[in-house]
XYZ file of C-alpha atoms in Angstrom:
485
model
C 0.000 0.000 0.000
C 1.317 3.446 -0.971
C 2.308 5.382 2.159
C 3.250 8.574 0.303
C 0.964 10.695 2.488
C 2.914 9.759 5.637
C 5.821 11.833 4.298
C 3.806 15.060 4.079
C 4.189 17.916 6.562
C 3.326 18.042 9.382
C 4.691 14.530 9.442
C 3.423 13.748 12.937
C -0.187 14.285 11.783
C 0.074 12.604 8.380
C 1.783 9.515 9.789
C -1.110 9.028 12.165
C -3.659 9.699 9.420
C -1.970 7.097 7.226
C -2.212 4.580 10.077
C -5.951 5.301 10.295
C -6.430 4.633 6.576
C -5.052 1.147 7.159
C -7.687 0.215 9.752
C -11.217 -0.417 8.393
C -13.675 1.788 10.270
C -17.092 2.119 8.600
C -19.885 3.154 10.926
C -21.337 0.247 12.951
C -18.191 -1.827 12.301
C -15.687 -0.135 14.586
C -14.266 -2.924 16.752
C -10.899 -2.827 14.986
C -10.444 0.933 15.131
C -11.540 1.027 18.772
C -8.963 -1.624 19.677
C -6.349 0.226 17.618
C -6.987 3.493 19.481
C -7.198 1.815 22.883
C -3.845 0.091 22.283
C -2.390 3.396 21.052
C -3.210 5.098 24.348
C -1.986 2.190 26.459
C 1.279 1.959 24.515
C 1.934 5.623 25.343
C 1.499 4.809 29.029
C -1.517 7.114 29.299
C -4.772 6.559 31.145
C -7.029 4.984 28.536
C -10.713 4.118 28.853
C -13.199 2.333 26.604
C -16.707 3.061 27.784
C -19.780 0.847 27.456
C -20.838 2.232 24.069
C -17.375 2.149 22.461
C -15.987 5.660 22.952
C -12.241 5.771 23.626
C -10.928 8.337 26.103
C -7.195 8.987 26.513
C -5.944 11.423 29.167
C -2.609 13.253 29.081
C -1.348 15.332 32.023
C -0.349 18.974 31.633
C 3.206 19.804 30.676
C 5.371 21.300 33.394
C 4.230 24.783 34.382
C 0.813 24.444 32.680
C -1.005 22.597 35.431
C -3.136 25.642 36.309
C -4.733 25.868 32.849
C -8.330 24.936 32.156
C -8.698 21.343 31.040
C -9.277 20.775 27.313
C -11.244 17.946 25.728
C -10.161 17.324 22.134
C -12.886 15.441 20.272
C -13.269 13.641 16.950
C -15.180 10.576 15.782
C -13.553 7.311 14.723
C -16.018 6.061 12.107
C -16.158 7.034 8.433
C -18.820 6.998 5.723
C -18.360 3.981 3.392
C -19.095 5.196 -0.148
C -17.523 3.945 -3.380
C -18.005 4.410 -7.096
C -20.136 1.887 -8.963
C -18.261 -1.242 -10.005
C -15.402 -0.689 -7.553
C -14.245 -3.793 -5.665
C -13.691 -2.513 -2.133
C -14.839 -4.030 1.160
C -14.941 -1.271 3.796
C -14.987 -3.857 6.583
C -11.737 -5.470 5.411
C -9.807 -3.281 2.986
C -7.591 -0.270 3.781
C -8.201 3.049 2.029
C -5.897 3.652 -0.934
C -4.791 7.287 -1.129
C -3.022 9.498 -3.659
C -1.847 13.119 -3.894
C -2.963 15.441 -6.679
C -2.757 19.233 -7.055
C -2.192 19.878 -3.363
C -4.964 17.588 -2.144
C -5.075 14.073 -0.704
C -7.714 11.854 -2.327
C -8.834 8.242 -2.076
C -9.021 5.955 -5.091
C -12.738 5.544 -5.918
C -13.882 5.573 -2.259
C -14.454 8.000 0.554
C -11.171 9.110 2.104
C -12.125 9.241 5.776
C -10.546 12.662 6.316
C -13.953 13.261 7.880
C -13.070 12.828 10.752
C -9.732 11.015 10.421
C -7.686 14.207 10.183
C -9.139 15.411 13.479
C -8.434 12.029 15.093
C -4.882 12.044 13.679
C -4.241 15.514 15.137
C -5.382 14.261 18.541
C -3.035 11.291 18.247
C -0.248 13.741 17.386
C -0.983 15.763 20.541
C -0.939 12.608 22.642
C 2.291 11.236 21.161
C 4.287 14.504 21.005
C 6.687 15.436 23.792
C 7.494 18.971 22.582
C 4.098 20.664 23.009
C 2.999 23.064 25.753
C -0.474 22.417 27.075
C -2.631 22.085 30.162
C -4.532 18.885 31.047
C -5.714 17.122 27.879
C -8.501 14.567 27.475
C -8.971 13.086 23.996
C -12.495 11.819 23.303
C -12.748 9.533 20.253
C -16.466 8.958 19.770
C -18.052 6.060 17.897
C -20.787 5.821 15.282
C -21.116 9.539 14.601
C -22.120 9.158 10.973
C -25.156 6.924 11.476
C -26.667 8.306 14.641
C -24.096 10.013 16.895
C -24.420 6.998 19.163
C -21.170 7.613 21.011
C -21.964 11.246 21.810
C -25.543 10.438 22.779
C -24.456 7.768 25.254
C -21.467 9.525 26.820
C -21.823 9.411 30.614
C -21.494 12.490 32.831
C -18.579 12.576 35.241
C -16.134 10.707 32.992
C -14.398 13.844 31.708
C -13.012 16.632 33.874
C -12.199 19.399 31.393
C -13.772 22.802 30.906
C -13.310 23.416 27.163
C -14.362 21.217 24.231
C -12.459 21.547 20.959
C -14.358 19.604 18.309
C -12.022 18.907 15.365
C -14.730 18.000 12.836
C -15.203 21.206 10.826
C -14.210 21.397 7.178
C -13.054 24.929 6.336
C -9.703 26.194 7.588
C -9.815 29.774 8.817
C -13.312 29.396 10.215
C -14.338 28.895 13.834
C -17.702 27.232 14.344
C -19.895 28.109 17.305
C -23.194 26.416 16.393
C -24.718 23.572 14.381
C -28.048 22.177 13.266
C -29.972 19.448 14.983
C -31.516 16.574 13.083
C -34.032 13.751 13.064
C -34.412 10.588 10.999
C -37.687 10.034 9.170
C -38.886 6.682 7.866
C -41.965 5.919 5.778
C -43.176 2.455 4.794
C -45.909 1.864 2.229
C -47.224 -1.625 1.372
C -48.188 -2.298 -2.231
C -49.686 -5.043 -4.361
C -47.657 -7.112 -6.805
C -49.259 -8.745 -9.829
C -48.108 -10.792 -12.787
C -46.500 -8.715 -15.512
C -48.850 -8.302 -18.504
C -47.975 -9.959 -21.790
C -46.143 -8.138 -24.574
C -43.822 -6.178 -22.251
C -40.072 -5.584 -22.533
C -37.886 -5.382 -19.426
C -35.458 -2.491 -18.909
C -32.844 -1.648 -16.284
C -33.152 2.117 -15.823
C -30.296 4.042 -14.194
C -29.670 7.545 -12.875
C -25.942 7.873 -12.175
C -22.854 10.052 -12.455
C -24.046 12.515 -9.792
C -21.647 14.103 -7.340
C -23.565 13.395 -4.133
C -21.978 14.744 -0.987
C -22.718 15.607 2.642
C -26.420 16.189 3.222
C -25.651 19.003 5.651
C -22.551 20.704 4.290
C -23.545 20.432 0.606
C -27.356 20.625 0.624
C -27.365 24.344 -0.267
C -25.374 23.702 -3.449
C -28.457 22.425 -5.271
C -26.959 19.098 -6.289
C -29.234 16.621 -8.008
C -30.778 13.864 -5.903
C -30.888 10.579 -7.835
C -34.033 9.441 -6.020
C -35.862 12.603 -7.006
C -34.756 12.272 -10.614
C -35.991 8.684 -10.798
C -39.400 9.631 -9.398
C -39.670 12.608 -11.714
C -38.949 10.434 -14.762
C -41.599 7.865 -13.851
C -44.121 10.633 -13.188
C -43.361 12.592 -16.344
C -43.651 9.627 -18.691
C -46.489 7.717 -17.048
C -48.420 8.037 -20.324
C -46.101 5.399 -21.853
C -47.642 2.603 -19.815
C -44.383 1.936 -17.938
C -44.802 -0.606 -15.139
C -42.536 -0.509 -12.114
C -41.246 -3.804 -10.724
C -38.425 -2.825 -8.350
C -36.359 0.277 -7.584
C -33.609 1.368 -5.237
C -31.643 4.548 -4.705
C -29.260 6.094 -2.209
C -27.461 4.366 0.623
C -26.794 6.521 3.695
C -29.134 8.984 5.372
C -26.466 11.710 5.495
C -25.256 11.365 1.916
C -27.025 13.011 -1.035
C -27.970 10.073 -3.325
C -25.653 9.740 -6.303
C -27.273 6.746 -8.011
C -30.730 5.257 -8.375
C -32.033 2.427 -10.521
C -35.276 0.652 -11.368
C -36.468 -2.519 -13.066
C -39.206 -1.530 -15.488
C -41.541 -3.214 -17.949
C -42.475 -1.260 -21.089
C -45.214 -2.226 -23.602
C -43.624 -3.568 -26.775
C -45.408 -0.948 -28.894
C -43.995 1.827 -26.664
C -40.343 0.725 -26.556
C -39.233 3.222 -29.194
C -41.041 6.045 -27.384
C -39.523 4.951 -24.073
C -35.986 4.941 -25.464
C -36.603 8.392 -26.926
C -37.935 9.568 -23.551
C -34.768 8.356 -21.782
C -32.576 10.399 -24.111
C -34.886 13.399 -23.839
C -34.919 13.233 -20.037
C -31.146 12.948 -19.851
C -30.803 16.055 -22.023
C -33.328 17.960 -19.902
C -31.622 17.011 -16.615
C -28.183 17.823 -17.982
C -29.496 21.256 -18.899
C -31.209 21.738 -15.529
C -28.049 20.819 -13.607
C -25.477 21.884 -16.199
C -23.295 23.883 -13.805
C -23.604 21.414 -10.919
C -23.682 17.850 -12.306
C -21.413 17.703 -15.376
C -21.378 13.877 -15.504
C -25.118 13.279 -14.951
C -26.167 10.191 -16.893
C -29.570 8.613 -17.599
C -29.648 5.286 -19.367
C -31.758 2.188 -19.901
C -30.805 -1.214 -21.256
C -32.968 -4.132 -22.251
C -33.156 -7.054 -19.827
C -35.494 -9.951 -19.272
C -39.108 -9.020 -18.583
C -39.818 -9.018 -14.837
C -42.243 -11.674 -13.611
C -44.151 -9.241 -11.403
C -44.933 -5.545 -11.410
C -46.571 -3.184 -8.915
C -50.264 -2.427 -9.240
C -50.341 0.506 -11.661
C -52.586 2.754 -9.569
C -50.553 2.151 -6.401
C -47.253 2.695 -8.208
C -48.513 5.977 -9.641
C -49.570 7.207 -6.201
C -46.227 6.294 -4.589
C -44.263 7.951 -7.387
C -46.283 11.160 -6.991
C -45.642 11.040 -3.236
C -41.902 10.838 -3.878
C -42.107 13.766 -6.279
C -43.968 15.755 -3.611
C -41.643 14.742 -0.766
C -39.514 17.720 0.374
C -35.855 17.542 -0.597
C -33.118 20.150 -0.369
C -33.173 23.533 1.350
C -36.441 24.453 3.052
C -35.312 27.723 4.679
C -32.210 29.866 5.063
C -31.077 31.358 8.370
C -32.259 34.839 9.219
C -29.407 35.297 11.711
C -26.404 34.204 9.642
C -26.150 35.104 5.971
C -25.615 32.125 3.675
C -26.386 29.507 6.346
C -29.045 26.892 5.708
C -31.561 26.773 8.550
C -33.768 23.825 7.556
C -33.416 21.062 4.967
C -34.363 17.503 4.104
C -32.400 14.794 2.334
C -34.526 12.183 0.534
C -31.750 9.771 1.325
C -32.967 6.315 0.433
C -35.829 4.634 -1.403
C -36.463 0.963 -1.991
C -39.360 -0.765 -3.746
C -38.930 -4.429 -2.908
C -41.137 -7.427 -2.125
C -44.360 -5.554 -1.589
C -43.077 -2.592 0.414
C -41.776 0.884 -0.343
C -39.220 2.086 2.213
C -38.337 5.803 2.312
C -35.645 7.205 4.595
C -34.878 10.897 5.118
C -32.647 13.007 7.333
C -34.229 16.310 8.309
C -31.974 19.045 9.735
C -32.580 22.440 11.269
C -31.110 24.855 13.781
C -34.744 25.511 14.789
C -36.372 22.521 16.500
C -39.914 23.663 15.627
C -38.998 24.107 11.970
C -37.345 20.689 11.963
C -40.455 18.929 13.194
C -42.722 21.009 10.935
C -40.744 19.760 7.941
C -41.215 16.150 9.041
C -44.968 16.818 8.915
C -44.596 17.981 5.306
C -42.933 14.653 4.551
C -45.847 12.866 6.214
C -48.296 14.938 4.157
C -46.596 13.888 0.915
C -47.669 10.298 1.626
C -51.146 11.233 2.834
C -53.825 9.038 1.339
C -51.530 6.032 1.122
C -51.582 3.199 3.621
C -48.299 4.493 4.987
C -46.645 4.088 8.373
C -44.579 7.081 9.464
C -41.946 7.349 12.192
C -39.278 9.737 13.441
C -36.327 8.672 15.571
C -32.738 9.481 16.472
C -33.461 13.159 17.099
C -30.472 15.157 18.294
C -30.280 18.787 19.412
C -28.568 21.662 17.730
C -25.805 23.711 19.322
C -26.748 27.313 19.970
C -23.984 29.906 19.450
C -22.423 31.671 22.443
C -20.770 34.801 21.096
C -19.416 35.603 24.584
C -17.444 32.334 24.703
C -14.058 32.675 26.405
C -12.390 30.092 24.181
C -13.817 31.781 21.075
C -12.245 35.092 22.033
C -8.940 33.441 22.934
C -8.722 31.509 19.666
C -9.651 34.553 17.597
C -6.612 36.304 19.070
C -4.369 33.257 18.553
C -5.391 32.969 14.901
C -4.828 36.665 14.253
C -1.423 36.591 15.964
C -0.382 33.425 14.100
C -1.660 34.139 10.575
C -2.152 37.915 10.514
C -5.905 37.855 9.872
C -9.126 37.358 11.783
C -10.915 34.008 11.399
C -14.548 33.895 10.304
C -17.106 32.954 12.949
C -19.771 30.606 11.654
C -22.409 28.028 12.412
C -22.816 24.904 10.279
C -25.868 23.096 8.922
C -24.222 19.732 9.532
C -24.847 17.908 12.789
C -21.744 18.235 14.911
C -21.634 16.203 18.098
C -21.361 19.392 20.174
C -25.120 19.614 20.673
C -25.342 16.182 22.279
C -22.088 16.525 24.213
C -23.085 19.919 25.565
C -26.335 18.438 26.848
C -24.331 15.953 28.967
C -21.688 18.507 30.038
C -23.525 21.870 30.076
C -20.519 23.592 31.683
C -18.327 23.106 28.617
C -17.209 26.095 26.567
C -17.271 24.681 23.011
C -15.724 25.466 19.643
C -15.172 23.546 16.398
C -12.500 23.933 13.702
C -10.527 21.892 11.189
C -8.695 21.853 7.845
C -10.366 22.252 4.457
C -12.188 19.099 3.323
C -14.327 18.910 0.198
C -17.053 16.454 -0.860
C -17.190 14.424 2.357
C -19.487 11.372 2.273
C -18.663 10.790 -1.406
C -15.815 9.186 -3.395
C -14.776 12.714 -4.397
C -13.779 13.474 -0.792
C -10.408 15.218 -0.500
C -8.439 17.201 2.080
C -6.208 20.173 1.315
C -2.608 19.543 2.363
C -1.629 23.157 3.055
C -4.612 23.657 5.370
C -3.732 20.574 7.432
C -0.420 22.230 8.291
C -2.219 25.462 9.260
C -4.761 23.499 11.281
C -1.975 21.760 13.221
C -0.101 25.028 13.819
C -3.301 26.658 15.066
C -4.166 23.731 17.330
C -0.732 23.787 18.976
C -0.833 27.554 19.489
C -4.364 27.375 20.893
C -3.450 24.700 23.430
C -0.547 26.841 24.586
C -2.864 29.854 25.012
C -5.592 28.174 27.075
C -6.474 30.492 29.980
C -5.908 29.584 33.617
C -8.709 28.216 35.738
């Protein structure tokens, strides 16, 4: 495996990041990375704890003369989003991540990179393993299962950590300090449907929407990227006059990733095949025009396959398709307090028509709890009239900004002194763990920062090398400048 990235500067961070790429760590399959981090702490001779849920906590005493400083909790999550390009042979539970360097960025080959949140975790490892830093008491909190439910943060016990300041290292724009984030809730809809034998004189087709960029459903939702599930539903709705019968369909994979691909097994009347093939080309052209500046590789295609044995009742299929077209997706409202910040959004993350049941999964986000729940009701309304079951779960709170934060003011000064300019102060539409952690430890003064990462939660994920060095320099200087108790 190419270890070229371990030679980058700052070497102490990149060496640890490389080691993380070699340990499989998809969400829900974190035993190996938890053992790796636990052993790392023990091998350094530091107090190391694995709690009941799987969080790893490693404590490092203050350096000489810094014992009077406020205690700092450095925090990052261990899991990563497992996404790969179609046709790529990669097992996220077994295979390491293959990386390469291009134009000042570190990328992964056809998979997610895991810089979200591996760079933050690597920086924490660098703090723990370095003997030339100046800092007060340090506690490193490596949480589990952030990407699929923030399970580690939600189940952290009070009284385990002693510090006063939380530095979350999971932001994705260098030069920005984050002081707030959106909350979220998972939405699930199930609709039963009737299957019947496929009529005679029908031709089977595999229909595909692919080539979309996807991305993080919080960080990227305002960019107006195409959602493959929406495009599939829109096609079936637009061309329902062709007598197309739906047999099966599936799109998207993870609730916090904008769907990049969606496909369906269709049956088309023999006398409408030519019209259907024309419609596919027409729809591809229309979608390429609609998303011309956003989705340059958008592709719509259909290929002949064997005729499916069963199809969904036509009336029921039509009603479910229209519900998917009506289902909210994308930005619902922008923040009135912070210019350019998304307040409320929904990601139509996953759909599956299979064996008599439609499953729909969404992730709804908002910095306003009332607006968040109001949007879930709009999702429910989209499926009104169908025999649908509707549920919400996994709700987590947002993190409300504190502009009088002591650590915010201190780090603003450190950044200005170090780089000669003032950092931007922002909130983020993504769901940082700060909201949940702050609910358990309400005394914490919290801030979030990190290097520049682009396209997280997709195989286009990359991290900017120059900003990792600035991030590390800033972290070291900030730890040195922590105020006394």
